[in-house]
Tab-separated table of C-alpha atoms and ligand atoms in Angstrom:
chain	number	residue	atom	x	y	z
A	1	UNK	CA	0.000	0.000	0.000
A	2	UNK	CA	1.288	3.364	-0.707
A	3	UNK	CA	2.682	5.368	2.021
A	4	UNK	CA	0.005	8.316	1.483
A	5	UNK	CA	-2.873	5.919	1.906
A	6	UNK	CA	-1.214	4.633	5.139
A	7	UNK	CA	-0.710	8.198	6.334
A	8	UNK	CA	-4.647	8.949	5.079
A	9	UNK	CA	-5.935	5.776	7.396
A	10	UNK	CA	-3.558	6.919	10.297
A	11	UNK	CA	-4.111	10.708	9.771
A	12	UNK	CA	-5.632	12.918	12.457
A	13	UNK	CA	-9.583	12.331	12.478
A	14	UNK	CA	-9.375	8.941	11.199
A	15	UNK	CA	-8.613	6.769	14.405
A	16	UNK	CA	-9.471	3.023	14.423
A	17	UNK	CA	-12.480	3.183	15.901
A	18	UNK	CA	-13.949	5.821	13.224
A	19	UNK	CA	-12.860	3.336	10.730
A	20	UNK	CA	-14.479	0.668	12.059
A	21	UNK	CA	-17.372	2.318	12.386
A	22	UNK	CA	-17.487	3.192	8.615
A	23	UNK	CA	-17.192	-0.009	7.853
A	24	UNK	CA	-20.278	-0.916	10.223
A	25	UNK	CA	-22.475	1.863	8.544
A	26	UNK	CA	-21.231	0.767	5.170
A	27	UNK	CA	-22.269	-3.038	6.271
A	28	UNK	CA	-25.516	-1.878	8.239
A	29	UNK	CA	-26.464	0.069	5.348
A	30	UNK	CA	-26.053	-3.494	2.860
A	31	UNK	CA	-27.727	-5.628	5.001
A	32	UNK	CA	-30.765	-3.266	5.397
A	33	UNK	CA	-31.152	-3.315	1.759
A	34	UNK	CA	-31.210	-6.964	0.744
A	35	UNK	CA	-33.261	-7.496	3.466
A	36	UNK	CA	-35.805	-4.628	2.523
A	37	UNK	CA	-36.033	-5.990	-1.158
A	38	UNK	CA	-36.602	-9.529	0.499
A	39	UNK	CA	-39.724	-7.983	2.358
A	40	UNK	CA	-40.544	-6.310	-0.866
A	41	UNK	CA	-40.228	-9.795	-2.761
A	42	UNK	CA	-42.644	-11.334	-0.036
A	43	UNK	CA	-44.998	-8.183	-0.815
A	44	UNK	CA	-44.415	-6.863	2.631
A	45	UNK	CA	-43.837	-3.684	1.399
A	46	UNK	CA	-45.686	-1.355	-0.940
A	47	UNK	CA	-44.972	1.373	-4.130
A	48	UNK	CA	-41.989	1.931	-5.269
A	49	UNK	CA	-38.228	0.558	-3.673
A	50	UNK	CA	-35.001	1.734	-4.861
A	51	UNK	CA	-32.234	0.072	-3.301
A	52	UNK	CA	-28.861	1.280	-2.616
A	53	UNK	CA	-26.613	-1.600	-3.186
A	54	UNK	CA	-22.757	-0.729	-4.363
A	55	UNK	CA	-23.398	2.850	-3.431
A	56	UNK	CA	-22.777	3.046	0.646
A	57	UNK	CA	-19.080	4.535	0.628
A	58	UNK	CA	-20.397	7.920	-1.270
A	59	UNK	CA	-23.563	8.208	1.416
A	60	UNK	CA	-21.349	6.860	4.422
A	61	UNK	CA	-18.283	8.881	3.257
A	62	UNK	CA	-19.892	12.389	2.532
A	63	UNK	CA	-22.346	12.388	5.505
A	64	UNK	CA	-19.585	11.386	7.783
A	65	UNK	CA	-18.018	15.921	7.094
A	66	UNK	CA	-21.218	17.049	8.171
A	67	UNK	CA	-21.875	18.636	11.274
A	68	UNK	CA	-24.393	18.321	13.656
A	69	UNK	CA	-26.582	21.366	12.689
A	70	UNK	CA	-25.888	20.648	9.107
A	71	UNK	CA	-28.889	20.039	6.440
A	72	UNK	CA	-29.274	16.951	3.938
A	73	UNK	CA	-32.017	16.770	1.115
A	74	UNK	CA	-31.489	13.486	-1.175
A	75	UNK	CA	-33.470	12.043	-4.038
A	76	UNK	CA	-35.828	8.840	-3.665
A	77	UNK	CA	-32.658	6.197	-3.405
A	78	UNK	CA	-32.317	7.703	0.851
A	79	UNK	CA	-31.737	4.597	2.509
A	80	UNK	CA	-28.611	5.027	2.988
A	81	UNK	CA	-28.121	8.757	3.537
A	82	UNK	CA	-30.566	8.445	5.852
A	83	UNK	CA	-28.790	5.595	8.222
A	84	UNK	CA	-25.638	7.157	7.727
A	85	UNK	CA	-27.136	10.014	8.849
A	86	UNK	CA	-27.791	8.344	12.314
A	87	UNK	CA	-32.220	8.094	11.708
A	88	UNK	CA	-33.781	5.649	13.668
A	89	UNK	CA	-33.242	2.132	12.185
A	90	UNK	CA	-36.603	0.231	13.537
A	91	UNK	CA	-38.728	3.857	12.435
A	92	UNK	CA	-36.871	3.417	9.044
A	93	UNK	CA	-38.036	-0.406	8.513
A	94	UNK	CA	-41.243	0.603	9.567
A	95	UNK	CA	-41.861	3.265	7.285
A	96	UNK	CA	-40.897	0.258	4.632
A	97	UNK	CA	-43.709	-1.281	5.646
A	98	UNK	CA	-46.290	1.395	6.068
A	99	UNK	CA	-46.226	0.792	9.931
A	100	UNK	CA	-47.423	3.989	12.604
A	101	UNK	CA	-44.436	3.874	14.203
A	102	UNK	CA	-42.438	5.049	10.670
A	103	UNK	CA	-40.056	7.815	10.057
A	104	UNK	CA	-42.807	9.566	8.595
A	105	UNK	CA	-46.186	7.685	10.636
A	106	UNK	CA	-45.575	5.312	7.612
A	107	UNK	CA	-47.140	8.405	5.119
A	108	UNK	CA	-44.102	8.567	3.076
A	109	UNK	CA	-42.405	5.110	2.183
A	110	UNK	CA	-39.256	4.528	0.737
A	111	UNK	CA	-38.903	7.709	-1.461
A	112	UNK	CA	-39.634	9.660	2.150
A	113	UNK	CA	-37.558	9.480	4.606
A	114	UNK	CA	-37.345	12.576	6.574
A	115	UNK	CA	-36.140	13.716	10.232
A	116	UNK	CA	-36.167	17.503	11.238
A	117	UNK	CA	-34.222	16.715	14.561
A	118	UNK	CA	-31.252	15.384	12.545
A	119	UNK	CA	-31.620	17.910	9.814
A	120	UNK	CA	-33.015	15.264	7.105
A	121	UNK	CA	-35.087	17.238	4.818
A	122	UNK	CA	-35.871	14.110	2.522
A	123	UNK	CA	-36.173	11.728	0.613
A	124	UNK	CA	-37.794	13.461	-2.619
A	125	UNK	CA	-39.315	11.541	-5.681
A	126	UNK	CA	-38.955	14.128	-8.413
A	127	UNK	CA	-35.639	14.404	-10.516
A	128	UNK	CA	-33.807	17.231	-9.431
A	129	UNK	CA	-36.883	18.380	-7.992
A	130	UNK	CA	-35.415	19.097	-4.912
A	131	UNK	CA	-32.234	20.995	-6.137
A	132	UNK	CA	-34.210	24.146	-5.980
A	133	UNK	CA	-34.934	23.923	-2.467
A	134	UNK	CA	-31.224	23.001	-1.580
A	135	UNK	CA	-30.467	26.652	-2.612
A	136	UNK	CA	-33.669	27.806	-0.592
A	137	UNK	CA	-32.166	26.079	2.213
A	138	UNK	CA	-28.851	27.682	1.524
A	139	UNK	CA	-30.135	30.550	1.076
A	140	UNK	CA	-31.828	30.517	4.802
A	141	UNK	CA	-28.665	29.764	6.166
A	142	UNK	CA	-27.019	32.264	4.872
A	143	UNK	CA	-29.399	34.971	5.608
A	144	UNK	CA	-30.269	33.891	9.158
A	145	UNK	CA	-26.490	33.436	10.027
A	146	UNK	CA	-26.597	30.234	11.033
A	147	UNK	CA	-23.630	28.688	9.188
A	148	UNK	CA	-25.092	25.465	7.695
A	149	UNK	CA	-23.808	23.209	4.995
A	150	UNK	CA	-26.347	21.663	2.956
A	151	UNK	CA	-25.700	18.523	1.563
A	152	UNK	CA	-27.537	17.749	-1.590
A	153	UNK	CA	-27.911	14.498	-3.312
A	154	UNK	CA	-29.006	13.485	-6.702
A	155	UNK	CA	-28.169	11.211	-9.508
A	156	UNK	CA	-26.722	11.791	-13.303
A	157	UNK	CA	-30.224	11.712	-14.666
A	158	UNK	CA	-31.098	14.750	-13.016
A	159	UNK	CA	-28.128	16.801	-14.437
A	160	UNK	CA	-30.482	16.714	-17.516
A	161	UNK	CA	-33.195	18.277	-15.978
A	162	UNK	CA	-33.804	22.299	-16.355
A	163	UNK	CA	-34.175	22.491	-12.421
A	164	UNK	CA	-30.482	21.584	-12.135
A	165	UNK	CA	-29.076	24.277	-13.938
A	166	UNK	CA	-31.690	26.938	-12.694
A	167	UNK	CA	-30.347	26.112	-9.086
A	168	UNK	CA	-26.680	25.925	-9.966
A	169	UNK	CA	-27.227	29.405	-11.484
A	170	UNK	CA	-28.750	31.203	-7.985
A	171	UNK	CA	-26.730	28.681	-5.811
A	172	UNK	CA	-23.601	30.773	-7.479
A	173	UNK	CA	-25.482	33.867	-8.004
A	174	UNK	CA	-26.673	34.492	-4.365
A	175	UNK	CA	-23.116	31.977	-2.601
A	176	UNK	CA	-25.424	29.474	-1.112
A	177	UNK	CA	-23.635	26.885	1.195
A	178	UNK	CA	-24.756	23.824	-0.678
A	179	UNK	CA	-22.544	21.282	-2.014
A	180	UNK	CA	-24.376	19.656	-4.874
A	181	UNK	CA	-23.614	15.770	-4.924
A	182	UNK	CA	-24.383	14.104	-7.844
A	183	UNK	CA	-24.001	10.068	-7.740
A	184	UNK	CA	-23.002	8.854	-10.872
A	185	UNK	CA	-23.666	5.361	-11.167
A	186	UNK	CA	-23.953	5.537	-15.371
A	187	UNK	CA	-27.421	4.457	-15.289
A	188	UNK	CA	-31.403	6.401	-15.100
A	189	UNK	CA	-33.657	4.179	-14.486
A	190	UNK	CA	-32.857	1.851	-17.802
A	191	UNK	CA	-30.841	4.295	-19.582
A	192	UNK	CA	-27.329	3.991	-19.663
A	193	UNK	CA	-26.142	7.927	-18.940
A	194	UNK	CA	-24.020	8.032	-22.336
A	195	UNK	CA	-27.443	7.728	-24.013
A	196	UNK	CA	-28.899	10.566	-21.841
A	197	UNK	CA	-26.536	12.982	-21.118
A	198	UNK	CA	-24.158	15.211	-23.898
A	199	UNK	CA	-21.141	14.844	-21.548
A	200	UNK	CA	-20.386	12.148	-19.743
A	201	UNK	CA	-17.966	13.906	-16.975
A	202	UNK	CA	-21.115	15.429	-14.781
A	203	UNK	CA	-18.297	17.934	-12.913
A	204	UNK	CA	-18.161	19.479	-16.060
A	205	UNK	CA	-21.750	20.954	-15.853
A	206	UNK	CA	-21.410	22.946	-12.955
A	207	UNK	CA	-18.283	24.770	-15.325
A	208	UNK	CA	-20.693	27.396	-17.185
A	209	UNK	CA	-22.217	28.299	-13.344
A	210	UNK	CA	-18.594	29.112	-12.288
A	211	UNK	CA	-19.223	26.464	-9.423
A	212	UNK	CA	-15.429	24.460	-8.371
A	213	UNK	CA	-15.831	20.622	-8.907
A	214	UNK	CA	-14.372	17.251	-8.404
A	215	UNK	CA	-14.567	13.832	-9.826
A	216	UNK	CA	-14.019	11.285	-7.023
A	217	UNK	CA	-13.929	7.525	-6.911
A	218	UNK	CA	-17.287	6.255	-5.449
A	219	UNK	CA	-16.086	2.855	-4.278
A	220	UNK	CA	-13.682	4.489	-1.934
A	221	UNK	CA	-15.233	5.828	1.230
A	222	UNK	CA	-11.934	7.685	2.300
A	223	UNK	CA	-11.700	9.406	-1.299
A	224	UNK	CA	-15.317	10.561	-0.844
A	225	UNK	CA	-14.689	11.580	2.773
A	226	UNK	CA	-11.547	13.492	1.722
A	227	UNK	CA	-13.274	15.486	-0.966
A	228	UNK	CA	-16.311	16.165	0.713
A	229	UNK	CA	-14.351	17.723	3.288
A	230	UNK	CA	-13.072	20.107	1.074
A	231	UNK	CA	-16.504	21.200	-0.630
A	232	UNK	CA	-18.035	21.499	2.729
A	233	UNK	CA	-15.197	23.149	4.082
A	234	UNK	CA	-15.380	26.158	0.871
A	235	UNK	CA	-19.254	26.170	1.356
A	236	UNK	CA	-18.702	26.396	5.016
A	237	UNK	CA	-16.157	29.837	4.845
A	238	UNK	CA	-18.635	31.064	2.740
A	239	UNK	CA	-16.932	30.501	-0.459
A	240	UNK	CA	-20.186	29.238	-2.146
A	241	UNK	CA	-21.425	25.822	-3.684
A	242	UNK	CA	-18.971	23.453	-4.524
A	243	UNK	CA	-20.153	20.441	-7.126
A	244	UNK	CA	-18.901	16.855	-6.268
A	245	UNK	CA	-19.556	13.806	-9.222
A	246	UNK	CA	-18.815	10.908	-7.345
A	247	UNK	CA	-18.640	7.581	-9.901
A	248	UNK	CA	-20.035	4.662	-8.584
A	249	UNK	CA	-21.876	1.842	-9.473
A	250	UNK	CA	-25.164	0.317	-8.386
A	251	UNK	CA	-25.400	-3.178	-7.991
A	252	UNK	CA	-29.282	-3.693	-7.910
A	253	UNK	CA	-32.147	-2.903	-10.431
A	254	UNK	CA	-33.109	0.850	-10.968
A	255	UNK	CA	-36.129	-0.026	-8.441
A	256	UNK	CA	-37.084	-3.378	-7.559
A	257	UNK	CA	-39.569	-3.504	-10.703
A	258	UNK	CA	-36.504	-3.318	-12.522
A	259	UNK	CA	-36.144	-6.357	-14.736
A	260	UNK	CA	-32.814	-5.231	-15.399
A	261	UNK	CA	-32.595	-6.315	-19.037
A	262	UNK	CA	-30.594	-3.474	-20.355
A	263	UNK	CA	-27.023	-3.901	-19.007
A	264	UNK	CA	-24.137	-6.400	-19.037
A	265	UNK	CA	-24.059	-8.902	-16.438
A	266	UNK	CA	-20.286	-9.071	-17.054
A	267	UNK	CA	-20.267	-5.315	-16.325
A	268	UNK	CA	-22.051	-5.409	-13.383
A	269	UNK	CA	-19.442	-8.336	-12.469
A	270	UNK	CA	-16.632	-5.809	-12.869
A	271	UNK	CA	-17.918	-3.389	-10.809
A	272	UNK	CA	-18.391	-6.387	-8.139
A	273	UNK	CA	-14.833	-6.660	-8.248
A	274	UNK	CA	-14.778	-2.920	-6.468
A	275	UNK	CA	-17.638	-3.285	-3.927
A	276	UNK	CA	-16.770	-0.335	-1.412
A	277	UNK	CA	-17.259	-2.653	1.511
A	278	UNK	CA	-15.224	-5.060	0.292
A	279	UNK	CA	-12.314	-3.186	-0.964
A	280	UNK	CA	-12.661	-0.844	2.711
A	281	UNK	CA	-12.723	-4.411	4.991
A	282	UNK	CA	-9.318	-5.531	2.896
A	283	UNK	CA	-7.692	-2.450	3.174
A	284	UNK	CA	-8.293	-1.938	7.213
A	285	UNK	CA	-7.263	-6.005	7.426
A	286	UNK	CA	-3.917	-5.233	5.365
A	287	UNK	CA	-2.917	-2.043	7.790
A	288	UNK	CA	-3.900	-4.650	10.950
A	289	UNK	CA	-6.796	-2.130	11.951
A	290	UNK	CA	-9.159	-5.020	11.792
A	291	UNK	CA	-8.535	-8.644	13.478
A	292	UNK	CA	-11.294	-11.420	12.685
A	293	UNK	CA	-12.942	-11.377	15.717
A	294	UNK	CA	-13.416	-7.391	15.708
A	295	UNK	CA	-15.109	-8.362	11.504
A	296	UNK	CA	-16.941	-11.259	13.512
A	297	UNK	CA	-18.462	-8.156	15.876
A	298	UNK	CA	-19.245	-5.956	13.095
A	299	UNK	CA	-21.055	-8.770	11.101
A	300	UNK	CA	-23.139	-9.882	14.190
A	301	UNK	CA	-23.883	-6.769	15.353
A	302	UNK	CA	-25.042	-5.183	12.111
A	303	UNK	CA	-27.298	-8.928	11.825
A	304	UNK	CA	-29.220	-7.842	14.941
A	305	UNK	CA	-29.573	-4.505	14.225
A	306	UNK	CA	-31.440	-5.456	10.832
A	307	UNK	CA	-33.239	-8.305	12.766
A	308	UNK	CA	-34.189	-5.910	15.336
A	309	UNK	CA	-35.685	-3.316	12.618
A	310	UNK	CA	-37.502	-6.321	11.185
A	311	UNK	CA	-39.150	-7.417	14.336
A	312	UNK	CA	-39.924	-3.631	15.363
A	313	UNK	CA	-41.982	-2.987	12.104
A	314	UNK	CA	-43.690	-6.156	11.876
A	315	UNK	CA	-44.928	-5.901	15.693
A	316	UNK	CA	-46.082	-2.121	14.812
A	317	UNK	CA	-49.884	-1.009	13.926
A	318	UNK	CA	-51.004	0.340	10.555
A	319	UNK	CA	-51.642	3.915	10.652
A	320	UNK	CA	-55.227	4.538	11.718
A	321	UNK	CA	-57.415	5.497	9.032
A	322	UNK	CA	-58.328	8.649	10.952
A	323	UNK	CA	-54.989	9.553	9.763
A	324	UNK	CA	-55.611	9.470	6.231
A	325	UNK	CA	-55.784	13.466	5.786
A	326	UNK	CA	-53.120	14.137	8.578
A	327	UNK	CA	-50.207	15.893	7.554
A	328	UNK	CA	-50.595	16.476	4.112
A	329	UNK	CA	-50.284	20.097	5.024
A	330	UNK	CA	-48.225	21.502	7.368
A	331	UNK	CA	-49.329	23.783	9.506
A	332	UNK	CA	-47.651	26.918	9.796
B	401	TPP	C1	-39.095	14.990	-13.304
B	401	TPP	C2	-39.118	13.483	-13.316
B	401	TPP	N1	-39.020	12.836	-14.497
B	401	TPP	C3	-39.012	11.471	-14.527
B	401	TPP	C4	-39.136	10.759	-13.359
B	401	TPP	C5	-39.092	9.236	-13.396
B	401	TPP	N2	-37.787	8.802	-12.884
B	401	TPP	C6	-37.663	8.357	-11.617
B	401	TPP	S1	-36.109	7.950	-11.268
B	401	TPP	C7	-35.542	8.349	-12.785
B	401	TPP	C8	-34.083	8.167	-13.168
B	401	TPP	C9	-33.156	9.109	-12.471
B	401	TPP	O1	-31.843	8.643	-12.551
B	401	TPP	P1	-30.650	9.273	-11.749
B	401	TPP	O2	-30.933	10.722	-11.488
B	401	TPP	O3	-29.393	8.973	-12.474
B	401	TPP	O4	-30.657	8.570	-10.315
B	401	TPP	P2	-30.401	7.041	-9.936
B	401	TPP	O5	-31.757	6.402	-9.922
B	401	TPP	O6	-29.487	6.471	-10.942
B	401	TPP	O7	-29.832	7.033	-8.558
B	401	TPP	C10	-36.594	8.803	-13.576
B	401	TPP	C11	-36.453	9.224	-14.976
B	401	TPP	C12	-39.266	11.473	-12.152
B	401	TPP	N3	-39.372	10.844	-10.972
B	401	TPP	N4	-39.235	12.825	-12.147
């Protein structure tokens, strides 16, 4: 291993426990998903599932700059932001399965996650739909003085979308603290992203906005972590947006309707080859930051969290149908 990756595992921040626990949130992350599109198989769980498989260094990498009182608004694939992001695992499951006790009283589903209290503004179903309230949030920051980084996550596809470059322009124009990260993982729904989009390097789009961006490697939680620190870092002095592409890969289907009949199975072999958790769990065995047993700990505990979540949901009520109007509007 090269002496700069040694030096970036050993480096101030980045003690053994904090690695360890990546690799459980990267792991916890996993297991929640095949187990949620297991439920989903067994029609446990209703509408629309996108899974997060192959993606959980970019989500467990980026979340892991952000402050306390920082923001985070994500498109529909939120799984993982959101347990990265610390929200309640059992109220996650839950809202999977359309129980009472969900994130969201078991409203919202998949698509919805959403915790005030740890700054999780969503889970949000239209493309780039929620790029324009990034900058709103941004904005607020900024003019309330309250210093907060808003992490915003989205996929290629929505690069294509008029909304992104409308809030790229007044993100710039008006120095919002957002840092616009856009998961590549070549692929919208069926469409492979060289079909869709003009360039294929998404950093390049935030160029004609005057916004700074970086490519990073997706399958490399430290790479994401070291970048993101950067971009929230120059949103945080009040430098302005900063764009991160990071390049990953997912795994799964687009949703779990997906038939999946439109890529390679030999590509989606290769990018086995660089699963993040993988790749992260040989790398902290190589330095000697992780024995067996401590891998034996991680495994078992992340099992009994998921098990726990699973049991949690199941045992909860349906939302009463008294409930049916609540909360579509919020009340002022
Ligand atoms: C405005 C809008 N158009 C179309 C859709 C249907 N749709 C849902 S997901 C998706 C693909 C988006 O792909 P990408 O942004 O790359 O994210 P990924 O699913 O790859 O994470 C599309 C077209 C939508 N939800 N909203």
């Amino acid at each position: 291993m090269e002496a700069s990756t040694v030096a970036k595992i050993a480096g101030p921040g980045l003690d053994k426990k904090t690695l360890l626990n990546f690799l459980h949130q990267m792991l916890l992350i996993r297991k929640f998903e095949d187990k949620s599109g297991e439920l989903y198989a067994r029609g446990k769980i209703a509408g629309f599932l996108h899974l997060y498989n192959g993606q959980e260094a970019s989500a467990v990498g980026a979340i892991s700059t952000l402050a306390e009182h920082d923001l985070l608004i994500t498109h529909y694939r939120d799984h993982g932001y959101a347990i990265a992001r610390g929200l309640d695992l059992n109220r996650c499951m839950a809202e999977l399965l359309g129980k009472a006790t969900g994130i969201v009283k078991g409203h919202g589903g998949s698509m919805h996650f959403f915790d005030v209290s740890l700054g999780m503004l969503g889970g949000w179903a239209i493309v780039a739909g929620h790029l324009p309230l990034a900058v709103g949030l941004g904005l607020a920051s900024n003019y309330l003085g309250k210093q907060q980084v808003v992490l915003c996550v989205f996929g290629d596809g929505a690069t294509n979308n008029g909304y992104f470059h409308e809030a790229l322009n007044m993100a710039k124009l008006w120095k919002v603290p957002v840092v616009f990260l856009c998961e590549n993982n070549l692929y919208g729904m069926g469409t492979a992203v060289h079909r869709a989009s003009a360039t294929l390097e998404m950093s390049r789009k935030a160029a004609p906005h005057g916004i700074p961006a970086q490519r990073v490697d997706g399958m490399d939680v430290l790479a994401v972590r070291e970048a993101t620190t950067k971009a929230v870092e120059h949103a945080r002095r009040g430098d302005g947006p900063f764009f991160l592409e990071v390049l990953t890969y997912r795994f799964r289907g687009h949703s779990m309707a997906d038939p999946i009949l439109y890529r390679d199975k030999a590509e989606v072999e290769e990018w086995k080859q660089r699963d993040p958790i993988v790749i992260f769990r040989q790398r902290l065995e190589k330095e000697g930051l992780l024995s067996p047993q401590e891998m034996e700990q991680i495994e078992r505990e992340t099992d009994e969290l998921v098990v726990e979540a699973v049991r949690f949901a199941e045992e909860s009520p349906d939302p009463p149908l008294t409930d049916l109007y609540k909360d579509i509007y919020a009340d002022p």
